[in-house]
PDB file of C-alpha atoms in Angstrom:
ATOM      1  CA  UNK C1173     -14.677 -10.037 -21.633  1.00  0.00           C
ATOM      2  CA  UNK C1174     -11.185  -8.688 -22.285  1.00  0.00           C
ATOM      3  CA  UNK C1175      -8.650  -8.213 -19.490  1.00  0.00           C
ATOM      4  CA  UNK C1176      -5.614  -5.967 -19.750  1.00  0.00           C
ATOM      5  CA  UNK C1177      -2.922  -5.899 -17.073  1.00  0.00           C
ATOM      6  CA  UNK C1178      -0.927  -2.881 -15.959  1.00  0.00           C
ATOM      7  CA  UNK C1179       1.993  -3.435 -13.600  1.00  0.00           C
ATOM      8  CA  UNK C1180       3.132  -1.173 -10.794  1.00  0.00           C
ATOM      9  CA  UNK C1181       5.899   1.311 -11.576  1.00  0.00           C
ATOM     10  CA  UNK C1182       6.954   1.642  -7.924  1.00  0.00           C
ATOM     11  CA  UNK C1183       6.050   0.278  -4.507  1.00  0.00           C
ATOM     12  CA  UNK C1184       7.335   0.346  -0.941  1.00  0.00           C
ATOM     13  CA  UNK C1185       6.564  -0.566   2.654  1.00  0.00           C
ATOM     14  CA  UNK C1186       6.835   2.187   5.253  1.00  0.00           C
ATOM     15  CA  UNK C1187       6.851   1.492   8.983  1.00  0.00           C
ATOM     16  CA  UNK C1188       7.340   2.915  12.455  1.00  0.00           C
ATOM     17  CA  UNK C1189       8.095  -0.525  13.922  1.00  0.00           C
ATOM     18  CA  UNK C1190      10.778  -0.932  16.556  1.00  0.00           C
ATOM     19  CA  UNK C1191      14.214  -2.195  15.605  1.00  0.00           C
ATOM     20  CA  UNK C1192      15.858  -5.084  17.432  1.00  0.00           C
ATOM     21  CA  UNK C1193      16.126  -4.268  21.125  1.00  0.00           C
ATOM     22  CA  UNK C1194      12.824  -2.360  21.063  1.00  0.00           C
ATOM     23  CA  UNK C1195      14.595   0.915  21.888  1.00  0.00           C
ATOM     24  CA  UNK C1196      14.390   2.841  18.610  1.00  0.00           C
ATOM     25  CA  UNK C1197      11.922   2.841  15.742  1.00  0.00           C
ATOM     26  CA  UNK C1198      12.793   2.194  12.094  1.00  0.00           C
ATOM     27  CA  UNK C1199      10.944   5.282  10.879  1.00  0.00           C
ATOM     28  CA  UNK C1200      13.787   6.175   8.505  1.00  0.00           C
ATOM     29  CA  UNK C1201      13.924   2.731   6.900  1.00  0.00           C
ATOM     30  CA  UNK C1202      13.251   2.169   3.217  1.00  0.00           C
ATOM     31  CA  UNK C1203      12.158  -1.117   1.626  1.00  0.00           C
ATOM     32  CA  UNK C1204      11.541   0.024  -1.950  1.00  0.00           C
ATOM     33  CA  UNK C1205      13.544  -2.778  -3.577  1.00  0.00           C
ATOM     34  CA  UNK C1206      12.167  -5.616  -1.451  1.00  0.00           C
ATOM     35  CA  UNK C1207      10.269  -8.427  -3.147  1.00  0.00           C
ATOM     36  CA  UNK C1208       7.643  -8.277  -0.382  1.00  0.00           C
ATOM     37  CA  UNK C1209       5.118  -5.642   0.693  1.00  0.00           C
ATOM     38  CA  UNK C1210       3.835  -5.732   4.249  1.00  0.00           C
ATOM     39  CA  UNK C1211       0.884  -4.443   6.267  1.00  0.00           C
ATOM     40  CA  UNK C1212       0.629  -4.908  10.021  1.00  0.00           C
ATOM     41  CA  UNK C1213      -0.267  -3.498  13.408  1.00  0.00           C
ATOM     42  CA  UNK C1214       1.597  -4.738  16.491  1.00  0.00           C
ATOM     43  CA  UNK C1215       0.230  -3.827  19.905  1.00  0.00           C
ATOM     44  CA  UNK C1216       2.065  -3.987  23.214  1.00  0.00           C
ATOM     45  CA  UNK C1217       5.416  -5.367  22.058  1.00  0.00           C
ATOM     46  CA  UNK C1218       7.731  -2.646  23.406  1.00  0.00           C
ATOM     47  CA  UNK C1219       5.498  -1.575  26.301  1.00  0.00           C
ATOM     48  CA  UNK C1220       2.008  -2.268  27.571  1.00  0.00           C
ATOM     49  CA  UNK C1221       0.454   0.220  25.128  1.00  0.00           C
ATOM     50  CA  UNK C1222       3.021   0.546  22.326  1.00  0.00           C
ATOM     51  CA  UNK C1223       1.836   0.499  18.724  1.00  0.00           C
ATOM     52  CA  UNK C1224       3.798  -0.381  15.579  1.00  0.00           C
ATOM     53  CA  UNK C1225       2.421  -0.048  12.054  1.00  0.00           C
ATOM     54  CA  UNK C1226       3.396  -0.902   8.490  1.00  0.00           C
ATOM     55  CA  UNK C1227       1.690   0.438   5.367  1.00  0.00           C
ATOM     56  CA  UNK C1228       2.140  -0.293   1.681  1.00  0.00           C
ATOM     57  CA  UNK C1229       2.507   2.252  -1.139  1.00  0.00           C
ATOM     58  CA  UNK C1230       1.991   1.267  -4.773  1.00  0.00           C
ATOM     59  CA  UNK C1231       1.752   3.395  -7.913  1.00  0.00           C
ATOM     60  CA  UNK C1232       0.791   2.722 -11.546  1.00  0.00           C
ATOM     61  CA  UNK C1233       1.341   4.799 -14.686  1.00  0.00           C
ATOM     62  CA  UNK C1234      -2.073   6.260 -15.494  1.00  0.00           C
ATOM     63  CA  UNK C1235      -0.507   8.219 -18.367  1.00  0.00           C
ATOM     64  CA  UNK C1236      -0.064   4.844 -20.061  1.00  0.00           C
ATOM     65  CA  UNK C1237      -3.719   4.037 -19.435  1.00  0.00           C
ATOM     66  CA  UNK C1238      -4.764   7.415 -20.869  1.00  0.00           C
ATOM     67  CA  UNK C1239      -2.652   6.864 -23.979  1.00  0.00           C
ATOM     68  CA  UNK C1240      -4.211   3.455 -24.574  1.00  0.00           C
ATOM     69  CA  UNK C1241      -7.701   4.879 -24.041  1.00  0.00           C
ATOM     70  CA  UNK C1242      -7.010   7.560 -26.664  1.00  0.00           C
ATOM     71  CA  UNK C1243      -5.762   4.836 -29.017  1.00  0.00           C
ATOM     72  CA  UNK C1244      -8.973   2.884 -28.455  1.00  0.00           C
ATOM     73  CA  UNK C1245      -7.510  -0.157 -26.680  1.00  0.00           C
ATOM     74  CA  UNK C1246      -9.068   0.878 -23.343  1.00  0.00           C
ATOM     75  CA  UNK C1247     -12.841   1.595 -23.366  1.00  0.00           C
ATOM     76  CA  UNK C1248     -14.283   4.973 -22.436  1.00  0.00           C
ATOM     77  CA  UNK C1249     -15.282   5.831 -18.886  1.00  0.00           C
ATOM     78  CA  UNK C1250     -18.385   3.900 -17.868  1.00  0.00           C
ATOM     79  CA  UNK C1251     -17.518   0.953 -20.091  1.00  0.00           C
ATOM     80  CA  UNK C1252     -14.537  -0.426 -18.180  1.00  0.00           C
ATOM     81  CA  UNK C1253     -13.678  -1.427 -14.612  1.00  0.00           C
ATOM     82  CA  UNK C1254     -10.262  -1.111 -12.971  1.00  0.00           C
ATOM     83  CA  UNK C1255      -9.183  -3.507 -10.215  1.00  0.00           C
ATOM     84  CA  UNK C1256      -6.197  -3.312  -7.904  1.00  0.00           C
ATOM     85  CA  UNK C1257      -4.829  -6.851  -7.622  1.00  0.00           C
ATOM     86  CA  UNK C1258      -2.117  -7.804  -5.112  1.00  0.00           C
ATOM     87  CA  UNK C1259      -1.141 -11.402  -4.490  1.00  0.00           C
ATOM     88  CA  UNK C1260      -0.745 -12.973  -1.063  1.00  0.00           C
ATOM     89  CA  UNK C1261       2.781 -14.046  -0.126  1.00  0.00           C
ATOM     90  CA  UNK C1262       2.850 -17.113   2.106  1.00  0.00           C
ATOM     91  CA  UNK C1263       5.206 -16.901   5.078  1.00  0.00           C
ATOM     92  CA  UNK C1264       6.028 -18.685   8.323  1.00  0.00           C
ATOM     93  CA  UNK C1265       5.045 -15.850  10.665  1.00  0.00           C
ATOM     94  CA  UNK C1266       1.572 -15.340  12.079  1.00  0.00           C
ATOM     95  CA  UNK C1267      -1.072 -14.185   9.613  1.00  0.00           C
ATOM     96  CA  UNK C1268      -3.983 -12.140  11.001  1.00  0.00           C
ATOM     97  CA  UNK C1269      -7.618 -13.105  10.491  1.00  0.00           C
ATOM     98  CA  UNK C1270     -10.820 -11.089  10.291  1.00  0.00           C
ATOM     99  CA  UNK C1271      -9.298  -7.770   9.276  1.00  0.00           C
ATOM    100  CA  UNK C1272     -10.034  -5.103   6.710  1.00  0.00           C
ATOM    101  CA  UNK C1273      -7.644  -3.159   4.511  1.00  0.00           C
ATOM    102  CA  UNK C1274      -8.191   0.403   3.354  1.00  0.00           C
ATOM    103  CA  UNK C1275      -7.162   1.354  -0.180  1.00  0.00           C
ATOM    104  CA  UNK C1276      -6.783   5.136  -0.335  1.00  0.00           C
ATOM    105  CA  UNK C1277      -5.414   7.561  -2.909  1.00  0.00           C
ATOM    106  CA  UNK C1278      -2.033   8.975  -1.880  1.00  0.00           C
ATOM    107  CA  UNK C1279      -2.071  12.783  -2.004  1.00  0.00           C
ATOM    108  CA  UNK C1280       1.655  13.499  -2.193  1.00  0.00           C
ATOM    109  CA  UNK C1281       4.452  12.570  -4.590  1.00  0.00           C
ATOM    110  CA  UNK C1282       6.897   9.964  -3.233  1.00  0.00           C
ATOM    111  CA  UNK C1283      10.084   8.175  -4.277  1.00  0.00           C
ATOM    112  CA  UNK C1284      10.436   4.399  -4.209  1.00  0.00           C
ATOM    113  CA  UNK C1285      13.987   3.957  -2.923  1.00  0.00           C
ATOM    114  CA  UNK C1286      16.266   0.911  -3.061  1.00  0.00           C
ATOM    115  CA  UNK C1287      16.133  -0.493   0.484  1.00  0.00           C
ATOM    116  CA  UNK C1288      15.824  -4.236   1.127  1.00  0.00           C
ATOM    117  CA  UNK C1289      15.991  -4.865   4.877  1.00  0.00           C
ATOM    118  CA  UNK C1290      12.511  -5.702   6.208  1.00  0.00           C
ATOM    119  CA  UNK C1291      13.781  -7.238   9.465  1.00  0.00           C
ATOM    120  CA  UNK C1292      16.261  -4.875  11.097  1.00  0.00           C
ATOM    121  CA  UNK C1293      15.312  -1.712   9.162  1.00  0.00           C
ATOM    122  CA  UNK C1294      18.912  -0.770   8.389  1.00  0.00           C
ATOM    123  CA  UNK C1295      18.371   0.630   4.869  1.00  0.00           C
ATOM    124  CA  UNK C1296      17.485   4.318   4.870  1.00  0.00           C
ATOM    125  CA  UNK C1297      16.559   6.970   2.322  1.00  0.00           C
ATOM    126  CA  UNK C1298      13.770   8.038  -0.044  1.00  0.00           C
ATOM    127  CA  UNK C1299      10.229   7.230   1.080  1.00  0.00           C
ATOM    128  CA  UNK C1300       9.802   5.969   4.634  1.00  0.00           C
ATOM    129  CA  UNK C1301       7.468   6.617   7.569  1.00  0.00           C
ATOM    130  CA  UNK C1302       8.596  10.260   7.891  1.00  0.00           C
ATOM    131  CA  UNK C1303       9.758  11.208   4.386  1.00  0.00           C
ATOM    132  CA  UNK C1304       8.000  11.019   1.024  1.00  0.00           C
ATOM    133  CA  UNK C1305      11.400  11.501  -0.652  1.00  0.00           C
ATOM    134  CA  UNK C1306      14.941  12.082   0.563  1.00  0.00           C
ATOM    135  CA  UNK C1307      14.439  15.849   0.920  1.00  0.00           C
ATOM    136  CA  UNK C1308      10.662  16.033   1.463  1.00  0.00           C
ATOM    137  CA  UNK C1309       8.644  15.050   4.518  1.00  0.00           C
ATOM    138  CA  UNK C1310       5.166  13.615   4.373  1.00  0.00           C
ATOM    139  CA  UNK C1311       2.591  16.224   5.369  1.00  0.00           C
ATOM    140  CA  UNK C1312       1.562  13.643   7.988  1.00  0.00           C
ATOM    141  CA  UNK C1313       3.874  10.914   9.228  1.00  0.00           C
ATOM    142  CA  UNK C1314       2.945   7.514   7.891  1.00  0.00           C
ATOM    143  CA  UNK C1315       1.961   8.850   4.464  1.00  0.00           C
ATOM    144  CA  UNK C1316      -0.496  11.462   3.252  1.00  0.00           C
ATOM    145  CA  UNK C1317      -3.794  10.221   1.836  1.00  0.00           C
ATOM    146  CA  UNK C1318      -7.035  11.782   0.612  1.00  0.00           C
ATOM    147  CA  UNK C1319      -9.498  11.527   3.487  1.00  0.00           C
ATOM    148  CA  UNK C1320     -12.606   9.389   3.263  1.00  0.00           C
ATOM    149  CA  UNK C1321     -14.757  12.220   4.620  1.00  0.00           C
ATOM    150  CA  UNK C1322     -13.741  14.711   1.912  1.00  0.00           C
ATOM    151  CA  UNK C1323     -13.148  12.205  -0.914  1.00  0.00           C
ATOM    152  CA  UNK C1324     -15.302   9.127  -0.300  1.00  0.00           C
ATOM    153  CA  UNK C1325     -14.908   7.932  -3.901  1.00  0.00           C
ATOM    154  CA  UNK C1326     -11.111   7.863  -3.436  1.00  0.00           C
ATOM    155  CA  UNK C1327     -11.347   5.232  -0.672  1.00  0.00           C
ATOM    156  CA  UNK C1328     -12.076   1.501  -0.940  1.00  0.00           C
ATOM    157  CA  UNK C1329     -11.913  -1.400   1.507  1.00  0.00           C
ATOM    158  CA  UNK C1330     -11.601  -5.169   1.368  1.00  0.00           C
ATOM    159  CA  UNK C1331     -12.264  -7.645   4.152  1.00  0.00           C
ATOM    160  CA  UNK C1332     -10.014 -10.649   4.767  1.00  0.00           C
ATOM    161  CA  UNK C1333     -11.635 -13.503   6.659  1.00  0.00           C
ATOM    162  CA  UNK C1334      -8.957 -16.183   6.613  1.00  0.00           C
ATOM    163  CA  UNK C1335      -6.089 -13.743   6.101  1.00  0.00           C
ATOM    164  CA  UNK C1336      -4.409 -15.405   3.127  1.00  0.00           C
ATOM    165  CA  UNK C1337      -6.702 -14.005   0.443  1.00  0.00           C
ATOM    166  CA  UNK C1338      -5.375 -11.896  -2.434  1.00  0.00           C
ATOM    167  CA  UNK C1339      -6.351  -8.248  -2.575  1.00  0.00           C
ATOM    168  CA  UNK C1340      -8.736  -7.757  -5.481  1.00  0.00           C
ATOM    169  CA  UNK C1341     -10.753  -4.550  -5.201  1.00  0.00           C
ATOM    170  CA  UNK C1342     -12.601  -2.392  -7.709  1.00  0.00           C
ATOM    171  CA  UNK C1343     -10.804   0.972  -7.846  1.00  0.00           C
ATOM    172  CA  UNK C1344     -12.588   2.331 -10.927  1.00  0.00           C
ATOM    173  CA  UNK C1345     -13.748   5.541  -9.230  1.00  0.00           C
ATOM    174  CA  UNK C1346     -10.186   6.354  -8.126  1.00  0.00           C
ATOM    175  CA  UNK C1347      -8.564   5.649 -11.487  1.00  0.00           C
ATOM    176  CA  UNK C1348     -11.204   7.589 -13.411  1.00  0.00           C
ATOM    177  CA  UNK C1349     -10.650  10.609 -11.167  1.00  0.00           C
ATOM    178  CA  UNK C1350      -6.938  10.438 -11.946  1.00  0.00           C
ATOM    179  CA  UNK C1351      -7.645  10.159 -15.671  1.00  0.00           C
ATOM    180  CA  UNK C1352     -10.151  12.986 -16.012  1.00  0.00           C
ATOM    181  CA  UNK C1353      -8.679  15.857 -14.002  1.00  0.00           C
ATOM    182  CA  UNK C1354      -5.455  17.381 -12.763  1.00  0.00           C
ATOM    183  CA  UNK C1355      -7.206  18.306  -9.528  1.00  0.00           C
ATOM    184  CA  UNK C1356      -6.425  14.853  -8.136  1.00  0.00           C
ATOM    185  CA  UNK C1357      -3.054  13.813  -9.580  1.00  0.00           C
ATOM    186  CA  UNK C1358      -2.035  10.176  -9.483  1.00  0.00           C
ATOM    187  CA  UNK C1359       0.387   9.423  -6.650  1.00  0.00           C
ATOM    188  CA  UNK C1360      -0.763   5.845  -6.263  1.00  0.00           C
ATOM    189  CA  UNK C1361      -2.562   3.811  -3.606  1.00  0.00           C
ATOM    190  CA  UNK C1362      -1.890   3.429   0.081  1.00  0.00           C
ATOM    191  CA  UNK C1363      -2.874   0.034   1.488  1.00  0.00           C
ATOM    192  CA  UNK C1364      -3.211  -0.233   5.264  1.00  0.00           C
ATOM    193  CA  UNK C1365      -5.428  -1.479   8.063  1.00  0.00           C
ATOM    194  CA  UNK C1366      -8.516   0.540   8.940  1.00  0.00           C
ATOM    195  CA  UNK C1367      -8.025   3.237  11.579  1.00  0.00           C
ATOM    196  CA  UNK C1368      -9.957   1.223  14.152  1.00  0.00           C
ATOM    197  CA  UNK C1369      -7.654  -1.770  13.660  1.00  0.00           C
ATOM    198  CA  UNK C1370      -4.472   0.326  13.574  1.00  0.00           C
ATOM    199  CA  UNK C1371      -5.456   1.700  16.999  1.00  0.00           C
ATOM    200  CA  UNK C1372      -6.894  -1.538  18.411  1.00  0.00           C
ATOM    201  CA  UNK C1373      -5.548  -3.123  21.592  1.00  0.00           C
ATOM    202  CA  UNK C1374      -4.688  -6.282  19.660  1.00  0.00           C
ATOM    203  CA  UNK C1375      -2.199  -7.141  16.928  1.00  0.00           C
ATOM    204  CA  UNK C1376      -2.727  -7.796  13.217  1.00  0.00           C
ATOM    205  CA  UNK C1377       0.668  -9.227  12.291  1.00  0.00           C
ATOM    206  CA  UNK C1378       1.480  -9.671   9.422  1.00  0.00           C
ATOM    207  CA  UNK C1379      -0.129  -9.538   5.981  1.00  0.00           C
ATOM    208  CA  UNK C1380       2.341  -9.870   3.116  1.00  0.00           C
ATOM    209  CA  UNK C1381       1.981  -9.372  -0.631  1.00  0.00           C
ATOM    210  CA  UNK C1382       4.400  -9.966  -3.476  1.00  0.00           C
ATOM    211  CA  UNK C1383       6.031  -6.717  -4.621  1.00  0.00           C
ATOM    212  CA  UNK C1384       6.686  -5.725  -8.215  1.00  0.00           C
ATOM    213  CA  UNK C1385      10.339  -6.797  -7.846  1.00  0.00           C
ATOM    214  CA  UNK C1386       9.451 -10.328  -6.757  1.00  0.00           C
ATOM    215  CA  UNK C1387      11.169 -13.171  -8.611  1.00  0.00           C
ATOM    216  CA  UNK C1388       8.699 -15.686  -7.190  1.00  0.00           C
ATOM    217  CA  UNK C1389       5.519 -14.514  -8.879  1.00  0.00           C
TER     218      UNK C1389
END
């Protein structure tokens, strides 16, 4: 069995988490140049019912995959599987257990940005919780994704029992849709907790992955 690796061309973490002092949210913050990607849900930190979320965006160059398929180095549809692989980043903060991540096709173009601050959310610009790019808002705050009801083959999930597992999910149906038609252009994957866990009255803080810029992996 042959394995070929494709690396992300851009990634980012977007969040509506509160800044220090718990008075204002970091919805304008950008973390596109960070070496870490983060997914979390924090319940009840700022008030008894407050909710704070972080989601990951990651995109690959499917034009490169299409070129290699035409050249014969990638098998035809039906003879190859595509997996999204993201590696767990160990950290000293709490890691959630017994959670599930959604992997959904992003439905809007976005810009990576060059922000680094994942603690105080001081870097702004390009994609963030509100904006897909510096001059373009997301159609829905928190990122715009193809819905599971309308596009079930553009959604995947993976369960994490211990919390420190890598993400390794078969995304063949999503990639093949991107490769075969312009009706569903490739804007990458969104990775985030399921809707029931994002709205739960408990926290899932915090799952971290190495980003494409990481010097440690």
